[in-house]
XYZ file of C-alpha atoms in Angstrom:
648
model
C -32.652 9.300 -37.621
C -29.891 6.716 -37.173
C -26.430 7.263 -35.825
C -23.427 7.034 -38.138
C -21.476 3.810 -38.103
C -18.734 3.593 -35.527
C -15.210 3.901 -36.880
C -13.433 0.593 -37.360
C -9.933 1.790 -36.527
C -8.631 1.911 -32.995
C -7.699 5.403 -31.776
C -4.062 6.267 -32.487
C -2.632 7.365 -29.145
C 0.895 8.507 -28.347
C 2.617 7.636 -25.082
C 2.260 11.237 -23.886
C -1.458 11.305 -24.765
C -2.046 8.022 -22.952
C -0.387 9.413 -19.831
C -2.439 12.597 -20.093
C -5.665 10.573 -20.149
C -4.572 8.535 -17.124
C -3.517 11.663 -15.240
C -6.813 13.413 -15.945
C -8.676 10.431 -14.448
C -6.777 10.642 -11.169
C -8.316 12.162 -8.099
C -6.228 15.311 -7.968
C -6.870 16.625 -4.470
C -6.059 15.290 -1.018
C -8.842 16.726 1.113
C -8.451 14.177 3.893
C -5.394 12.716 5.624
C -3.789 9.513 4.368
C -1.490 7.298 6.421
C 0.108 5.756 3.325
C 0.657 9.111 1.605
C 2.402 10.392 4.726
C 4.401 7.166 4.935
C 5.888 7.689 1.484
C 6.756 11.252 2.513
C 8.769 9.917 5.437
C 6.211 10.459 8.199
C 4.833 7.575 10.258
C 1.477 9.111 11.229
C 0.500 6.367 13.663
C -2.164 8.679 15.071
C -4.170 8.019 11.903
C -4.310 4.292 12.747
C -4.050 4.066 16.519
C -6.143 3.561 18.546
C -7.686 1.123 16.063
C -10.966 2.619 14.776
C -14.076 0.826 16.041
C -17.328 0.015 14.222
C -20.712 1.209 15.405
C -22.346 -1.425 17.669
C -25.504 -1.457 15.550
C -23.408 -2.107 12.425
C -21.745 -4.994 14.269
C -25.084 -6.481 15.312
C -26.542 -6.342 11.804
C -23.316 -7.601 10.280
C -23.009 -10.569 12.630
C -26.653 -11.505 12.094
C -26.125 -11.625 8.346
C -22.843 -13.544 8.650
C -24.681 -16.212 10.661
C -27.287 -16.597 7.892
C -24.593 -16.591 5.237
C -22.515 -19.213 7.023
C -25.550 -21.486 7.253
C -26.184 -20.965 3.526
C -22.556 -21.695 2.621
C -22.502 -24.892 4.667
C -25.807 -26.223 3.369
C -26.157 -24.868 -0.162
C -22.732 -24.194 -1.713
C -20.854 -27.236 -3.021
C -17.466 -25.825 -4.008
C -16.358 -29.142 -5.484
C -19.408 -29.209 -7.770
C -18.720 -25.633 -8.948
C -15.149 -26.659 -9.759
C -16.206 -29.868 -11.538
C -19.075 -28.363 -13.542
C -17.361 -24.994 -14.135
C -20.620 -23.253 -13.241
C -22.338 -21.798 -10.202
C -25.744 -23.544 -10.073
C -28.770 -21.342 -10.674
C -30.292 -22.411 -7.367
C -27.213 -21.144 -5.494
C -27.446 -17.747 -7.186
C -31.182 -17.602 -6.505
C -30.624 -18.529 -2.875
C -28.005 -15.802 -2.470
C -30.498 -13.300 -3.866
C -33.126 -14.473 -1.381
C -30.908 -13.892 1.661
C -29.872 -10.463 0.362
C -26.238 -11.274 -0.514
C -26.454 -9.306 -3.764
C -27.428 -6.195 -1.822
C -24.880 -6.303 0.982
C -23.422 -2.881 0.148
C -26.647 -1.297 -1.088
C -28.395 1.071 1.323
C -31.542 -0.165 3.043
C -33.640 2.582 1.445
C -33.101 0.810 -1.886
C -33.820 -2.670 -0.535
C -30.257 -3.622 0.348
C -28.711 -4.725 3.624
C -26.580 -1.601 4.073
C -23.625 -3.506 5.527
C -20.382 -1.728 6.299
C -17.233 -2.325 4.262
C -15.854 -4.346 7.176
C -18.765 -6.794 7.170
C -19.016 -6.871 3.393
C -15.392 -8.033 3.361
C -16.030 -10.601 6.097
C -18.901 -11.945 3.996
C -16.727 -12.200 0.893
C -14.015 -14.014 2.855
C -16.634 -16.474 4.126
C -18.248 -17.111 0.733
C -14.870 -17.247 -0.991
C -13.762 -20.005 1.377
C -16.766 -22.080 0.285
C -16.228 -21.315 -3.402
C -13.866 -18.645 -4.764
C -16.005 -18.465 -7.906
C -19.082 -17.529 -5.862
C -17.026 -14.923 -4.018
C -15.936 -13.434 -7.349
C -19.560 -13.395 -8.540
C -20.710 -11.345 -5.544
C -17.653 -9.097 -5.587
C -17.888 -8.220 -9.274
C -21.587 -7.419 -8.840
C -21.160 -5.024 -5.894
C -17.564 -3.796 -5.829
C -17.232 -2.719 -9.456
C -20.644 -3.455 -10.992
C -23.655 -1.130 -11.136
C -24.249 -0.542 -7.380
C -20.951 1.136 -6.458
C -20.628 3.712 -9.279
C -24.317 4.613 -8.916
C -23.891 5.023 -5.166
C -21.047 7.488 -5.773
C -22.056 9.231 -8.996
C -25.611 8.273 -9.937
C -28.625 10.546 -9.989
C -31.519 9.920 -7.623
C -33.589 8.715 -10.560
C -30.886 6.205 -11.516
C -30.574 4.975 -7.943
C -34.340 4.549 -7.657
C -34.469 2.688 -10.967
C -31.518 0.326 -10.652
C -30.394 -0.160 -7.043
C -33.528 -2.061 -5.867
C -33.067 -4.412 -8.814
C -29.373 -4.947 -7.960
C -30.237 -5.564 -4.322
C -32.635 -8.442 -4.943
C -33.088 -9.640 -8.509
C -30.516 -8.451 -11.043
C -26.843 -9.330 -11.528
C -24.470 -6.621 -12.727
C -21.121 -6.571 -14.503
C -18.426 -3.995 -15.303
C -17.180 -3.734 -18.906
C -13.974 -1.791 -19.530
C -11.315 -4.133 -20.933
C -11.156 -4.814 -24.663
C -9.144 -7.427 -26.602
C -6.466 -4.831 -27.359
C -6.978 -2.537 -24.350
C -6.024 -3.397 -20.792
C -4.372 -0.865 -18.515
C -4.106 1.772 -21.270
C -7.707 3.024 -21.539
C -6.725 5.920 -23.806
C -6.912 3.368 -26.653
C -10.505 2.418 -25.856
C -12.285 1.628 -29.126
C -15.898 1.003 -28.069
C -17.894 4.064 -29.117
C -21.095 5.695 -27.888
C -22.353 8.010 -30.616
C -25.024 10.551 -29.558
C -28.269 10.207 -31.488
C -31.150 12.336 -30.232
C -32.026 11.268 -26.704
C -29.905 8.122 -27.003
C -26.361 6.965 -27.471
C -25.547 4.161 -29.913
C -22.893 1.732 -28.692
C -20.561 -0.284 -30.937
C -17.575 -2.356 -29.849
C -16.307 -5.503 -28.171
C -15.517 -6.027 -24.486
C -13.307 -8.821 -23.119
C -13.154 -10.564 -19.709
C -16.563 -9.356 -18.662
C -16.852 -10.985 -15.237
C -20.539 -11.807 -14.635
C -21.210 -10.718 -18.220
C -22.463 -14.172 -19.228
C -25.355 -14.006 -16.735
C -25.683 -10.254 -16.104
C -28.929 -8.308 -16.282
C -27.320 -4.867 -16.007
C -23.959 -3.663 -17.294
C -21.692 -0.715 -16.562
C -20.056 -0.014 -19.920
C -17.176 2.343 -20.627
C -17.295 3.777 -24.137
C -15.770 6.683 -26.029
C -18.148 9.508 -26.967
C -16.867 11.426 -30.014
C -16.536 15.156 -29.443
C -19.113 17.129 -31.417
C -21.292 20.191 -31.114
C -22.956 20.052 -27.701
C -20.901 17.025 -26.651
C -17.534 17.358 -24.900
C -16.914 13.681 -25.601
C -14.419 11.386 -23.927
C -14.601 8.038 -22.148
C -18.018 7.831 -20.522
C -19.862 5.388 -18.253
C -23.328 3.995 -19.031
C -25.786 1.626 -17.363
C -26.921 -0.750 -20.095
C -29.686 -3.353 -20.004
C -28.066 -6.682 -20.922
C -31.240 -7.659 -22.794
C -30.918 -4.717 -25.210
C -31.084 -5.516 -28.918
C -27.622 -5.761 -30.444
C -25.820 -7.247 -27.411
C -24.291 -10.684 -27.909
C -22.232 -12.697 -25.443
C -20.058 -14.360 -28.052
C -17.993 -16.618 -25.841
C -17.764 -17.836 -22.250
C -14.090 -17.797 -21.288
C -12.407 -20.683 -19.468
C -9.481 -20.199 -17.090
C -6.858 -22.128 -15.132
C -8.689 -21.208 -11.926
C -12.059 -19.813 -10.854
C -13.659 -22.279 -13.234
C -17.157 -21.238 -12.180
C -16.513 -17.639 -13.244
C -19.213 -16.380 -15.638
C -16.773 -14.362 -17.726
C -17.091 -13.754 -21.441
C -16.714 -11.675 -24.567
C -19.547 -9.212 -25.207
C -20.222 -7.482 -28.529
C -22.284 -4.309 -28.928
C -23.755 -3.643 -32.359
C -25.784 -0.463 -32.678
C -27.085 -0.806 -29.125
C -29.314 2.097 -28.153
C -28.866 3.427 -24.623
C -30.985 6.308 -23.262
C -28.992 9.392 -22.324
C -30.635 9.154 -18.898
C -28.560 5.988 -18.336
C -25.279 7.878 -18.597
C -23.438 7.963 -15.243
C -21.970 11.397 -14.651
C -20.970 13.789 -17.429
C -19.351 12.831 -20.706
C -15.628 12.254 -20.305
C -15.866 11.276 -16.621
C -15.861 7.510 -17.180
C -12.290 6.782 -16.139
C -12.517 8.979 -13.070
C -15.688 7.133 -12.087
C -13.964 3.779 -12.629
C -10.882 4.702 -10.601
C -12.887 6.261 -7.772
C -15.090 3.164 -7.638
C -11.974 1.017 -7.329
C -10.600 3.050 -4.430
C -12.680 0.949 -2.047
C -13.777 -1.722 -4.538
C -10.265 -3.133 -4.555
C -10.700 -4.186 -0.919
C -12.843 -7.119 -2.041
C -9.818 -8.981 -3.414
C -7.705 -8.845 -0.240
C -10.850 -9.895 1.641
C -10.924 -13.173 -0.259
C -7.145 -13.460 0.116
C -7.601 -13.273 3.890
C -10.198 -16.038 3.708
C -7.772 -18.127 1.666
C -5.005 -17.542 4.199
C -7.235 -18.673 7.058
C -8.134 -21.884 5.206
C -4.504 -22.587 4.303
C -3.527 -22.140 7.953
C -6.235 -24.578 9.079
C -5.171 -27.249 6.581
C -1.459 -26.736 7.277
C -2.083 -27.113 11.025
C -4.213 -30.229 10.763
C -2.095 -31.975 8.134
C 1.282 -31.152 9.673
C 0.193 -32.502 13.027
C -1.104 -35.760 11.528
C 1.701 -36.462 9.055
C 4.831 -37.930 10.647
C 8.321 -38.259 9.181
C 11.466 -39.477 10.952
C 9.667 -40.008 14.210
C 7.812 -36.711 14.647
C 5.094 -34.560 13.025
C 6.375 -32.750 9.942
C 5.407 -29.428 11.552
C 8.241 -29.919 14.040
C 10.832 -30.140 11.269
C 12.212 -26.640 10.789
C 11.987 -26.711 6.981
C 8.228 -27.235 7.205
C 7.712 -25.251 10.389
C 9.108 -22.068 8.837
C 6.453 -22.264 6.129
C 3.704 -22.726 8.711
C 5.036 -19.735 10.660
C 4.962 -17.662 7.467
C 1.359 -18.687 6.748
C 0.176 -17.870 10.275
C 2.023 -14.556 10.654
C 1.175 -13.326 7.166
C -2.506 -14.228 7.486
C -2.616 -12.209 10.706
C -1.035 -9.220 8.942
C -3.293 -9.469 5.882
C -6.370 -9.404 8.108
C -4.891 -6.456 10.026
C -4.367 -4.493 6.798
C -7.830 -5.386 5.502
C -9.790 -4.607 8.671
C -7.935 -1.362 9.284
C -8.399 -0.146 5.696
C -12.049 -1.209 5.688
C -12.862 0.503 8.977
C -11.198 3.682 7.726
C -13.320 3.420 4.574
C -16.455 3.134 6.718
C -15.532 6.172 8.818
C -14.768 8.182 5.663
C -12.428 10.534 7.508
C -9.251 9.331 5.789
C -8.363 9.158 2.110
C -7.614 5.463 1.626
C -6.902 5.333 -2.104
C -3.277 4.278 -1.465
C -4.149 2.037 1.485
C -6.726 0.119 -0.572
C -4.298 -0.233 -3.464
C -1.562 -1.471 -1.126
C -4.009 -3.935 0.456
C -4.859 -5.305 -2.975
C -1.233 -5.488 -4.098
C 0.123 -6.993 -0.882
C -2.826 -9.323 -0.296
C -2.775 -10.830 -3.782
C 0.997 -11.374 -3.758
C 1.195 -12.809 -0.243
C -1.865 -15.041 -0.623
C -0.256 -16.711 -3.635
C 2.850 -17.393 -1.554
C 0.705 -18.778 1.267
C -1.085 -21.171 -1.097
C 2.194 -22.203 -2.687
C 3.614 -22.995 0.756
C 0.544 -25.096 1.549
C 0.998 -27.129 -1.641
C 4.641 -27.673 -0.708
C 3.753 -28.704 2.857
C 1.254 -31.214 1.490
C 3.858 -32.596 -0.939
C 2.458 -34.884 -3.636
C -0.980 -34.577 -2.065
C -0.803 -30.821 -2.601
C -0.370 -31.377 -6.342
C -3.120 -33.997 -6.481
C -6.703 -32.867 -7.061
C -9.337 -33.132 -4.361
C -11.413 -35.578 -6.428
C -8.406 -37.843 -6.932
C -7.616 -37.792 -3.217
C -11.204 -38.700 -2.392
C -11.286 -41.467 -4.999
C -8.433 -43.267 -3.260
C -9.897 -42.796 0.205
C -8.229 -39.651 1.553
C -9.558 -36.280 2.640
C -10.452 -34.204 -0.426
C -8.272 -31.129 0.205
C -8.327 -28.746 -2.825
C -4.881 -27.223 -2.194
C -3.922 -27.132 -5.876
C -7.258 -25.503 -6.714
C -6.627 -22.796 -4.124
C -3.296 -22.001 -5.791
C -4.941 -21.825 -9.221
C -7.881 -19.751 -7.991
C -5.691 -17.205 -6.196
C -3.366 -16.643 -9.142
C -5.784 -14.319 -10.933
C -5.770 -11.855 -8.035
C -2.324 -10.681 -9.134
C -3.970 -9.621 -12.405
C -7.609 -8.741 -11.507
C -8.476 -5.048 -11.059
C -4.955 -3.885 -11.846
C -2.018 -6.265 -12.255
C 0.822 -6.139 -9.753
C 2.935 -4.264 -12.289
C 0.224 -1.670 -12.905
C -0.506 -1.359 -9.187
C 3.171 -0.569 -8.636
C 2.924 2.294 -11.127
C -0.412 3.602 -9.811
C 0.771 3.612 -6.211
C 4.147 5.077 -7.164
C 2.376 7.939 -8.926
C 0.436 8.726 -5.756
C 3.559 8.305 -3.642
C 5.418 11.044 -5.558
C 2.372 13.308 -5.904
C 3.652 15.850 -3.385
C 6.924 16.119 -5.281
C 5.244 16.537 -8.663
C 2.873 19.137 -7.209
C 5.772 21.434 -6.346
C 8.456 20.433 -8.839
C 6.600 18.805 -11.731
C 7.260 21.627 -14.183
C 10.997 21.398 -13.491
C 11.122 17.953 -15.115
C 8.375 18.516 -17.705
C 10.041 19.025 -21.111
C 6.974 20.918 -22.371
C 6.935 23.451 -19.513
C 7.853 27.043 -20.331
C 10.850 28.780 -18.792
C 8.485 30.851 -16.672
C 6.752 27.736 -15.357
C 10.119 26.141 -14.615
C 11.227 29.226 -12.708
C 8.066 29.250 -10.595
C 8.403 25.517 -9.980
C 12.010 26.026 -8.907
C 10.994 28.593 -6.322
C 8.167 26.361 -5.057
C 10.432 23.333 -4.862
C 13.118 25.243 -3.015
C 10.682 26.361 -0.346
C 9.112 22.899 0.001
C 12.366 20.970 0.253
C 13.897 23.487 2.644
C 11.115 22.592 5.076
C 10.810 18.886 4.246
C 14.337 17.532 3.926
C 15.540 18.433 7.446
C 12.632 16.427 8.882
C 14.030 13.271 7.287
C 17.230 13.383 9.329
C 15.883 12.332 12.720
C 12.646 11.119 14.254
C 10.953 9.019 16.944
C 12.433 5.853 15.457
C 15.776 6.812 16.960
C 14.414 7.257 20.485
C 14.403 4.033 22.573
C 11.243 5.025 24.471
C 9.087 5.773 21.428
C 5.800 3.861 20.984
C 6.129 2.460 24.529
C 2.440 1.489 24.646
C 3.300 -1.289 22.168
C 5.583 -2.994 24.691
C 3.463 -3.856 27.732
C 5.158 -5.912 30.435
C 5.420 -9.592 29.581
C 4.671 -9.140 25.864
C 6.954 -9.141 22.805
C 8.399 -5.738 21.923
C 6.327 -4.367 19.043
C 7.547 -0.841 19.779
C 10.899 -1.789 18.238
C 9.168 -2.688 14.987
C 7.337 0.631 14.870
C 10.607 2.451 15.496
C 12.038 0.514 12.555
C 9.035 1.495 10.414
C 9.532 5.166 11.310
C 13.223 5.077 10.416
C 12.535 3.122 7.242
C 9.835 5.585 6.157
C 12.327 8.450 6.363
C 14.929 6.386 4.521
C 12.388 5.552 1.826
C 11.499 9.231 1.392
C 15.182 10.166 1.125
C 15.708 7.443 -1.478
C 12.735 8.661 -3.516
C 14.006 12.258 -3.399
C 17.483 11.183 -4.466
C 16.050 9.167 -7.358
C 13.956 12.113 -8.561
C 16.998 14.372 -8.388
C 19.058 11.831 -10.308
C 16.623 10.762 -13.016
C 14.186 13.721 -13.130
C 11.944 13.267 -16.190
C 13.177 9.707 -16.691
C 11.910 8.684 -13.262
C 8.695 7.247 -14.706
C 10.739 4.811 -16.821
C 12.487 3.354 -13.766
C 9.743 0.848 -13.108
C 11.993 -1.576 -11.262
C 13.003 1.125 -8.784
C 9.434 2.372 -8.381
C 8.155 -1.159 -7.812
C 10.642 -1.684 -4.977
C 9.707 1.658 -3.415
C 6.061 0.589 -3.401
C 6.869 -2.870 -2.039
C 8.836 -1.318 0.835
C 5.867 0.935 1.565
C 3.565 -2.087 1.547
C 5.744 -3.889 4.080
C 5.840 -0.822 6.344
C 2.066 -0.380 6.118
C 1.565 -4.049 6.987
C 4.001 -3.789 9.934
C 2.101 -0.771 11.279
C -1.300 -2.434 10.816
C -0.154 -5.671 12.465
C 1.154 -3.818 15.522
C -1.995 -1.718 15.849
C -4.211 -4.793 15.526
C -2.236 -6.750 18.119
C -2.481 -3.932 20.654
C -6.183 -3.514 19.832
C -6.842 -7.194 20.560
C -4.749 -7.109 23.740
C -6.618 -4.067 25.043
C -9.949 -5.827 24.395
C -8.833 -9.085 25.980
C -9.168 -11.013 22.718
C -6.186 -13.367 22.277
C -3.831 -10.475 22.904
C -0.783 -12.544 23.868
C -1.116 -14.735 20.782
C -1.741 -11.678 18.597
C 1.425 -10.034 19.889
C 3.403 -13.176 19.101
C 2.032 -13.345 15.554
C 2.655 -9.633 15.023
C 6.218 -9.986 16.303
C 6.891 -12.896 13.948
C 5.384 -11.075 10.994
C 7.291 -7.848 11.659
C 10.603 -9.694 11.882
C 9.887 -11.428 8.565
C 8.735 -8.169 6.946
C 11.814 -6.282 8.119
C 14.067 -8.816 6.408
C 12.130 -8.393 3.167
C 12.203 -4.591 3.436
C 15.947 -4.528 4.094
C 16.521 -6.653 1.004
C 14.347 -4.309 -1.062
C 16.281 -1.298 0.223
C 19.534 -2.931 -0.879
C 18.079 -3.640 -4.316
C 17.025 -0.020 -4.839
C 20.574 0.791 -5.916
C 22.204 -2.612 -6.426
C 20.238 -4.531 -9.054
C 20.342 -5.809 -12.621
C 17.834 -3.342 -14.082
C 20.230 -1.876 -16.683
C 21.497 -5.279 -17.766
C 17.944 -6.618 -17.896
C 16.989 -3.853 -20.343
C 19.870 -4.853 -22.633
C 18.822 -8.496 -22.516
C 15.212 -7.552 -23.321
C 16.361 -5.603 -26.387
C 18.355 -8.635 -27.444
C 15.363 -10.937 -27.015
C 13.082 -8.658 -29.034
C 15.789 -8.176 -31.674
C 16.180 -11.928 -32.155
C 19.695 -12.163 -30.732
C 18.864 -15.226 -28.645
C 16.577 -17.218 -30.926
C 19.189 -19.990 -30.884
C 18.236 -20.517 -27.239
C 14.767 -21.612 -28.388
C 16.110 -24.536 -30.421
C 15.201 -28.086 -29.413
C 11.501 -27.663 -28.647
C 8.136 -27.897 -30.340
C 5.506 -25.201 -29.752
C 2.122 -26.723 -28.758
C 0.323 -23.425 -29.395
C -2.330 -23.606 -32.084
C -2.456 -21.129 -35.003
C -4.313 -17.854 -34.620
C -3.781 -14.132 -34.164
C -2.318 -12.880 -30.892
C -5.286 -10.534 -30.525
C -8.709 -11.355 -31.954
C -10.306 -9.103 -34.547
C -12.732 -6.623 -32.969
C -13.991 -4.776 -36.027
C -17.412 -3.299 -35.180
C -20.368 -5.005 -36.778
C -23.092 -7.559 -36.168
C -22.162 -10.713 -34.315
C -21.601 -13.955 -36.210
C -21.675 -16.056 -33.030
C -24.589 -17.601 -31.137
C -25.497 -15.718 -27.948
C -24.175 -17.620 -24.911
C -25.848 -15.342 -22.369
C -27.987 -17.273 -19.915
C -30.700 -16.023 -17.615
C -30.830 -17.149 -14.000
C -34.297 -18.476 -13.240
């Protein structure tokens, strides 16, 4: 018996239905404490971060041993310039990484993996990414969002036994969610998985399938139609990439990460055993989002590696290059950029290591912390790379090969800027991250007062919500009036004799957290159900929270290093510089919460879309070539040659 053909039309989804799907995929409960959640509620719970959590000594030993092997491999076997030139990671590099266990870093030892902690997995990604960002992306996509992580969290023992040993040593995995017309709105997912006996039959097209061009195993998100015995919904499957009916129709090319094995994958009547379904039907989005809670930490890990490299190049170049009788580093215009690179790199590593260690201990809920690390890391790393290009001047814009050809050091500064740019889009764009984090930030408010602003709620529900909200805010609001941030002696352990005063920055963070919570409450009172449309306001709220989280992490890391006798004085100086810079940014964001051009911007956008300003486009030619904005994805057999390649 064969399954019926998949429907060719994309699901018609209203805005309310799309939000309902996204809300259902959220982790609803907060069973463990969260520093960032408390921060957005106006409480600086420094006790959740300080003293800095410490790794197990055995984890450190195993992690350092692997990093030594990996460093040797990177130095001897990875030619980042060749990957950039050839737009491909050589097969022998991938094979070598398999041999040293790099594809199984996060997989438990019982399944043949290395069983590294999140901290050392991130250190490994930072190291590999410094050698070649494309190789870093290859390993990250395989382990952070590919088959290993969702199976670790949601797979059956049989699935783990079948697939994890392969992922640890021999097979490459990829994660397939995005479609040509579906990005951050998964309610419109069109790929279908139709039940047929003991199988499901997949039909559809997936876009931007990182690792998909060379993958052996795929995690595929597809929509199961509701029917008798099937609850339906978006569902996750492990799919063999060699299955009949799978075609990699195109290998995509990008402005950066040119070695990325990313493509377009078509499924035509692909049979997948029901035993390969991960979790129940309808749980696919929840599985994806839960996987990303820690999976997102891989991107800031590579951003930290990029920051370290940019700092090294900025230091060496700015000391060697002289202008007007002294090194350019000593000119304030250049020196301020170097100070930004150094201080921000310190803070990014503080945020990453703290979040990663909390993930390893599993005693805190880090869904917001990981999202903030991804958001803040990707934005700041791009600024760091841009500053490096500016410091290098014309040489920053020139390619490494061109520099080498005329006898100078081949510094790929412009490549770093291109490679980092995707991180503001990967695994949730900055704009989507703002909305996701904002939703978590107001969760406590919606839990008690959501029905008050829900137009579909009954009068009875609104009355109950009103009583709940009254009780909650009667307890909560008075706590936002005063706190430790107003007491000069608070956080005294962060101001040891002879060191910069980091206690003052923590007092600022405590005051700012209460101010942020008051601002959020006022906005909800003012806009109520329209709050979700105020994306400019919500984005600034999240950005303030990110700065405060980074300030807290930087202070905790500096004190941690001082207490251990590890460059403590220098760490305090870097933390002090970063906190002063961050406070200026946060103060500006606070001012822009209420004084901005959001309303005017909306009017201009309507004018642009309505054609009111087409005269402004006169005087140019458009070099774009003809074609649809979004490619046709009608289900059916592929008409393209298969560009999938197997790694020997």
